[in-house]
Amino acid sequence: MSEPIIELRNVSKRFGPTYDAAARLTREIASRFGRTPKSETVHAVDNVDLTVSRGEVVGLVGESGCGKSTLGRMVAGIMPPSDGQILFKGRDIASLPPDAVKDAKLKVQMIFQDPYASLNPRLRVAEIVGEAPRVHGMIPNGQFDSYLDGQLRRAGLDPAFKRRYPHQFSGGQRQRIGIARALAVQPEFLVCDEAVAALDVSIQAQILNLFMDLRRDLNLTYLFISHDLGVVEHLSDRVLIMYLGRIVESAPSEEIFGHPNHPYTQALLSEVPRIEARKRRFTAIKGEIPSPMAPPAGCHFHPRCPHAMPRCGIEAPALREIAPGHKSACHLNG
Amino acid sequence: MTATLEVRNLRTHFFTRAGVVKAVDDVSFSVERGQVLGLVGESGSGKSVTGFSIIGLIDPPGRLAGGSILYQGRDLAKLDERDMRHLRGNRIAMIFQDPMMTLNPVLRIDTQMIEAVQAHIKTSKAEARTRARDALGMVGIPSPEERLNSYPHQFSGGMRQRVAIAIALLHNPDLLIADEPTTALDVTIQAQILAEVQKLATDHGTALLWITHDLSVIAGLADRIAVMYAGRVVETGEAADVLDRPAHPYTHGLIGSVPSRNKRGDRLAQIPGMTPSLLSLPAGCAFRGRCAHASTACEQEPPVAEPTAGHAVRCFHPIQGAPA
Ligand SMILES: Nc1ncnc2c1ncn2[C@@H]1O[C@H](COP(=O)(O)OP(=O)(O)OP(=O)(O)O)[C@@H](O)[C@H]1O
Ligand SMILES: Nc1ncnc2c1ncn2[C@@H]1O[C@H](COP(=O)(O)OP(=O)(O)OP(=O)(O)O)[C@@H](O)[C@H]1O
Ligand code: SF4
Ligand code: SF4
Ligand SMILES: [Mg+2]
Ligand SMILES: [Mg+2]
């Protein structure tokens, strides 16, 4: 195994509520009448341990709202954890001197889920993609235009449009601007948050092939967040399954897709829509989706789990190794 | 019976300084009551602009340069802004590809949803809030009561998308244009949303124009499919015809690029070459430079062929009966 590039130790993230004046007053009155207002703290990420080695592609999958982007932002150094430590190449980011932090931030780039919100609407594409590598001296003198055009073309964008603003592009074109921006600063680690979701499958294939080439040629490392299980299976060496802030299963890609252990993983894989299906009935969710504002006690999945036992509502299962390299957090494993 | 939506020879062009971008160029299709038309195609081929054109949200330098958009027989392109506002968000709703086109970042979710309810029905604020809460629950957002007090940035990407969906569904529209509505959603929550819209189509007769890159969702949801390339519809037909027997070389290449059709870790199949610039499209077929079947004939405008009844393809040399 090669050296770890990113390590997360017991990392948690909580978001406190933000009350406006009226809401604060209501809560105050409620508490004066002896009613305790409901806690509105969101437990977005709960005690996550994770090690990613250089050159590895780690897929991260889970229900909408389970904490994937929050985890990705912490890995990219954009958001500090509430608890726990994040190590970049063995050193705690929180204890690095300022210039080393800057360097680490440049080396770890993120492609954001929401392309539009992450692009400055007042900047032209040339500035969005070219500014950072220019400032950091990555472009030899006099080669700005050829560097920029190369970066745009690589992401499947027509350099003829580099003087345009983000709103003049389609959704998938904007996403490719975000991809070009992240790759232009020559990162070592890329957090891809739904990075190809807005692309048609052919352009998506082009970008995924590019990612695989960069990994082969430059040993680039990826944390790949996606709802598209076909893409995750194709690309990842290892897959993490997240449920309500916790990692519930982690295994090599073939293992997860071939022998899923955790009941949530099994449920997830059974629902993947197939292109072979024609005009089917989609099924509504049975039972209630638990809230990260009030996570169920014990195993977070127990209200929806077909195998739940009394113990599951009391005791949280630990993430334990059940086969070499395959971890799962479920009481069914003993 | 008149179709809920009939788009005829629609052209939407952007008159930019660099030249005219023919984002939508001679597009025709129709959607019947209770039916689902899947609109797929290359990124940048004009799907969203088609949607914006229907609901009258094209800003300068863009404008409708031709064609008609018939909603229950009335031409929307000729409607004045007041009548259009009355239909929009009420009888005709759109879920935007970018949820922040629906949501205001500085207003709380409850403020925005209550306003959306009260825009089209006379009801008390408390009643509107209850409706808003139920709508959030319907799209699978837990603790909806508490979540109403949040701002958009406090939601995850998929939650923002679901709020936009909930708002679009508030008034049981007769026509719903959904632009990549479930791309940010996991399969479980996606199925919940798809079940809701299927219910809307069967119970209420809503016609759906469903824009997406997700061919497996389209396979399960759509009655008919239209495929766009460089501003044009290049193929239309029953879902099974288009997916199982794609006749246009672009459609064929697209379906061949689906990752599950490729071996794990291998390079993925992709259509060779790049999208032509909409500013300088070559004469004849726009796919010409990338097409393995191209001949000199393709330098002319391709005719529309019908390999089977109801399956139309704009190509000189359609592929026959071959699975991708
Ligand atoms: N305001 C604008 N000015 C100039 N060109 C524009 C403008 N808006 C869109 N376009 C161009 O029109 C074309 C069609 O855009 P549209 O957003 O409809 O694509 P799309 O099919 O929805 O693509 P995607 O799947 O990537 O969302 C694109 O090539 C885009 O660059
Ligand atoms: N800035 C914030 N303030 C308050 N709460 C937040 C903030 N960012 C995220 N959250 C909450 O944290 C939880 C996890 O959000 P996150 O964006 O990480 O989910 P996700 O797994 O990426 O979901 P999706 O698949 O929908 O993108 C959600 O309940 C969300 O509401
Ligand atoms: S611990 Fe219990 S509730 Fe949780 S997944 Fe395992 S069996 Fe189901
Ligand atoms: S018209 Fe010619 S170039 Fe265009 S898709 Fe058909 S065969 Fe290919
Ligand atoms: Mg996210
Ligand atoms: Mg679009």
Tab-separated table of C-alpha atoms in Angstrom, chain A residues 16-18 20 22-23 38-40 42 62-66 69 73 113-114 116-117 124 153 156-161 164 168 170-174 176 194 197-210 212-213 216 227-237 253-254 264 267-269 271-286 288-294 304, chain B residues 16-17 21 34 36 41-45 48 61 97-100 108 139-143 145-147 149-151 153-154 156-160 162 180 183-192 194-196 198-199 202 213-223 239-240 243-244 250 253-255 257-279 290:
chain	number	residue	atom	x	y	z
A	16	GLY	CA	-26.081	24.818	14.729
A	17	PRO	CA	-29.357	26.535	13.987
A	18	THR	CA	-29.418	30.159	12.948
A	20	ASP	CA	-33.689	35.255	13.338
A	22	ALA	CA	-38.676	36.291	15.666
A	23	ALA	CA	-37.637	32.669	15.973
A	38	LYS	CA	-36.767	20.985	19.708
A	39	SER	CA	-33.068	20.795	19.035
A	40	GLU	CA	-32.310	21.962	15.537
A	42	VAL	CA	-27.861	19.000	12.285
A	62	GLY	CA	-25.307	7.607	0.176
A	63	GLU	CA	-28.750	9.101	0.441
A	64	SER	CA	-29.335	12.756	-0.380
A	65	GLY	CA	-28.553	14.801	2.748
A	66	CYS	CA	-26.464	12.110	4.480
A	69	SER	CA	-20.638	17.069	0.437
A	73	ARG	CA	-15.600	19.985	1.905
A	113	GLN	CA	-21.890	19.683	-6.936
A	114	ASP	CA	-23.570	22.948	-7.794
A	116	TYR	CA	-23.487	27.626	-11.020
A	117	ALA	CA	-23.188	28.710	-7.406
A	124	ARG	CA	-15.186	35.407	-17.681
A	153	ARG	CA	-10.291	21.708	-24.644
A	156	GLY	CA	-14.532	19.347	-23.637
A	157	LEU	CA	-15.068	23.118	-23.877
A	158	ASP	CA	-14.636	25.199	-27.002
A	159	PRO	CA	-11.860	27.780	-26.327
A	160	ALA	CA	-13.701	30.158	-28.677
A	161	PHE	CA	-16.101	30.808	-25.767
A	164	ARG	CA	-18.130	34.422	-22.071
A	168	GLN	CA	-24.130	32.067	-21.136
A	170	SER	CA	-25.593	25.269	-20.540
A	171	GLY	CA	-25.676	23.326	-17.256
A	172	GLY	CA	-23.214	20.702	-18.436
A	173	GLN	CA	-20.902	23.302	-19.930
A	174	ARG	CA	-20.773	25.075	-16.562
A	176	ARG	CA	-17.017	21.433	-17.294
A	194	GLU	CA	-21.292	14.856	-8.434
A	197	ALA	CA	-23.892	14.476	-13.095
A	198	ALA	CA	-24.865	17.210	-15.565
A	199	LEU	CA	-23.170	15.608	-18.577
A	200	ASP	CA	-24.587	13.354	-21.239
A	201	VAL	CA	-23.067	9.872	-21.122
A	202	SER	CA	-20.699	10.436	-24.045
A	203	ILE	CA	-19.149	13.630	-22.638
A	204	GLN	CA	-19.235	11.995	-19.232
A	205	ALA	CA	-17.185	9.118	-20.686
A	206	GLN	CA	-14.706	11.640	-22.068
A	207	ILE	CA	-14.244	13.243	-18.619
A	208	LEU	CA	-14.051	9.910	-16.792
A	209	ASN	CA	-11.443	8.713	-19.280
A	210	LEU	CA	-9.520	11.925	-18.595
A	212	MET	CA	-8.350	7.725	-15.389
A	213	ASP	CA	-5.537	9.027	-17.603
A	216	ARG	CA	-2.249	6.683	-14.506
A	227	HIS	CA	-25.338	8.984	-6.962
A	228	ASP	CA	-24.601	7.186	-10.199
A	229	LEU	CA	-23.679	3.718	-9.046
A	230	GLY	CA	-22.696	2.641	-12.556
A	231	VAL	CA	-20.070	5.382	-12.655
A	232	VAL	CA	-18.881	4.649	-9.118
A	233	GLU	CA	-18.519	0.958	-9.899
A	234	HIS	CA	-16.635	1.670	-13.090
A	235	LEU	CA	-14.162	4.084	-11.558
A	236	SER	CA	-13.555	3.259	-7.908
A	237	ASP	CA	-11.025	0.981	-6.272
A	253	SER	CA	-15.537	-2.037	-5.493
A	254	GLU	CA	-16.101	-5.654	-6.625
A	264	TYR	CA	-28.701	-0.332	3.625
A	267	ALA	CA	-31.436	-1.914	-0.320
A	268	LEU	CA	-29.611	0.766	-2.295
A	269	LEU	CA	-28.249	-1.628	-4.901
A	271	GLU	CA	-33.168	0.009	-6.503
A	272	VAL	CA	-30.772	1.004	-9.243
A	273	PRO	CA	-32.816	1.777	-12.352
A	274	ARG	CA	-31.724	-0.207	-15.388
A	275	ILE	CA	-31.722	1.006	-18.939
A	276	GLU	CA	-33.299	-2.315	-19.959
A	277	ALA	CA	-36.481	-1.543	-17.953
A	278	ARG	CA	-39.439	-0.078	-19.856
A	279	LYS	CA	-42.268	2.017	-18.415
A	280	ARG	CA	-42.150	0.718	-14.882
A	281	ARG	CA	-43.931	1.845	-11.726
A	282	PHE	CA	-41.615	3.638	-9.350
A	283	THR	CA	-42.219	2.928	-5.679
A	284	ALA	CA	-42.564	5.490	-2.957
A	285	ILE	CA	-40.419	5.248	0.168
A	286	LYS	CA	-41.849	3.008	2.849
A	288	GLU	CA	-40.125	7.578	7.483
A	289	ILE	CA	-36.758	8.948	6.482
A	290	PRO	CA	-34.865	9.647	9.700
A	291	SER	CA	-33.689	13.182	10.306
A	292	PRO	CA	-30.122	14.290	11.008
A	293	MET	CA	-31.726	16.740	13.465
A	294	ALA	CA	-32.877	13.793	15.568
A	304	ARG	CA	-36.125	1.174	7.832
B	16	THR	CA	-24.316	37.658	-29.399
B	17	ARG	CA	-21.436	39.878	-30.382
B	21	VAL	CA	-26.054	31.101	-31.515
B	34	GLY	CA	-50.910	12.178	-19.041
B	36	VAL	CA	-44.211	11.561	-20.570
B	41	GLY	CA	-29.277	14.771	-26.010
B	42	GLU	CA	-25.812	16.174	-25.941
B	43	SER	CA	-24.837	18.701	-23.284
B	44	GLY	CA	-25.314	22.127	-24.882
B	45	SER	CA	-27.721	20.876	-27.549
B	48	SER	CA	-32.910	23.799	-21.376
B	61	PRO	CA	-29.821	38.822	-26.509
B	97	GLN	CA	-31.734	22.381	-13.802
B	98	ASP	CA	-30.292	24.818	-11.286
B	99	PRO	CA	-32.539	24.934	-8.193
B	100	MET	CA	-31.264	28.402	-7.369
B	108	ARG	CA	-36.141	31.389	4.387
B	139	VAL	CA	-40.293	14.952	-1.500
B	140	GLY	CA	-38.659	13.051	1.354
B	141	ILE	CA	-37.267	15.855	3.511
B	142	PRO	CA	-37.269	14.730	7.152
B	143	SER	CA	-38.239	17.099	9.992
B	145	GLU	CA	-41.522	21.546	10.210
B	146	GLU	CA	-38.046	22.465	11.513
B	147	ARG	CA	-36.566	22.586	8.004
B	149	ASN	CA	-37.051	27.656	9.090
B	150	SER	CA	-33.856	27.091	7.108
B	151	TYR	CA	-32.227	29.087	4.356
B	153	HIS	CA	-27.599	27.277	1.816
B	154	GLN	CA	-28.339	25.148	4.865
B	156	SER	CA	-27.725	19.778	0.751
B	157	GLY	CA	-27.642	19.950	-3.051
B	158	GLY	CA	-30.286	17.268	-3.399
B	159	MET	CA	-32.478	18.882	-0.731
B	160	ARG	CA	-32.435	22.196	-2.599
B	162	ARG	CA	-36.270	18.691	-3.871
B	180	GLU	CA	-32.603	17.316	-14.869
B	183	THR	CA	-29.603	14.254	-11.044
B	184	ALA	CA	-28.664	15.231	-7.495
B	185	LEU	CA	-30.730	12.460	-5.917
B	186	ASP	CA	-29.917	8.952	-4.786
B	187	VAL	CA	-31.935	6.094	-6.246
B	188	THR	CA	-34.272	5.731	-3.241
B	189	ILE	CA	-35.361	9.358	-3.129
B	190	GLN	CA	-35.379	9.502	-6.906
B	191	ALA	CA	-37.886	6.640	-6.948
B	192	GLN	CA	-40.048	8.504	-4.421
B	194	LEU	CA	-40.751	9.569	-9.803
B	195	ALA	CA	-43.612	7.774	-8.075
B	196	GLU	CA	-45.144	11.169	-7.205
B	198	GLN	CA	-46.281	9.258	-12.208
B	199	LYS	CA	-49.221	9.681	-9.852
B	202	THR	CA	-52.247	9.275	-14.108
B	213	HIS	CA	-29.068	12.649	-19.231
B	214	ASP	CA	-30.076	9.625	-17.196
B	215	LEU	CA	-31.087	7.094	-19.808
B	216	SER	CA	-32.108	4.476	-17.242
B	217	VAL	CA	-34.610	6.886	-15.658
B	218	ILE	CA	-35.969	7.773	-19.081
B	219	ALA	CA	-36.205	4.075	-19.941
B	220	GLY	CA	-38.471	3.501	-16.957
B	221	LEU	CA	-40.489	6.707	-17.148
B	222	ALA	CA	-41.003	7.917	-20.718
B	223	ASP	CA	-43.649	6.967	-23.254
B	239	ALA	CA	-39.111	4.760	-25.800
B	240	ALA	CA	-38.487	1.146	-26.801
B	243	LEU	CA	-33.480	2.791	-26.883
B	244	ASP	CA	-33.526	-0.685	-28.441
B	250	TYR	CA	-25.640	10.038	-32.586
B	253	GLY	CA	-23.127	6.350	-29.951
B	254	LEU	CA	-24.819	7.873	-26.921
B	255	ILE	CA	-26.370	4.626	-25.748
B	257	SER	CA	-21.370	5.200	-23.847
B	258	VAL	CA	-23.409	4.091	-20.812
B	259	PRO	CA	-20.846	2.866	-18.217
B	260	SER	CA	-22.723	-0.369	-17.440
B	261	ARG	CA	-22.137	-1.359	-21.083
B	262	ASN	CA	-18.386	-1.064	-20.557
B	263	LYS	CA	-16.056	-3.286	-18.541
B	264	ARG	CA	-14.986	-2.014	-15.131
B	265	GLY	CA	-11.827	0.084	-15.222
B	266	ASP	CA	-11.579	-0.021	-19.026
B	267	ARG	CA	-11.674	3.168	-21.026
B	268	LEU	CA	-15.288	4.085	-21.631
B	269	ALA	CA	-16.638	4.224	-25.148
B	270	GLN	CA	-17.246	7.821	-26.198
B	271	ILE	CA	-18.343	9.453	-29.420
B	272	PRO	CA	-15.169	10.622	-31.188
B	273	GLY	CA	-14.539	14.315	-31.794
B	274	MET	CA	-16.069	17.410	-30.245
B	275	THR	CA	-19.412	19.136	-30.376
B	276	PRO	CA	-19.446	21.531	-33.307
B	277	SER	CA	-19.599	25.198	-32.371
B	278	LEU	CA	-23.167	26.470	-32.607
B	279	LEU	CA	-21.717	29.688	-34.003
B	290	ARG	CA	-18.055	12.705	-36.009
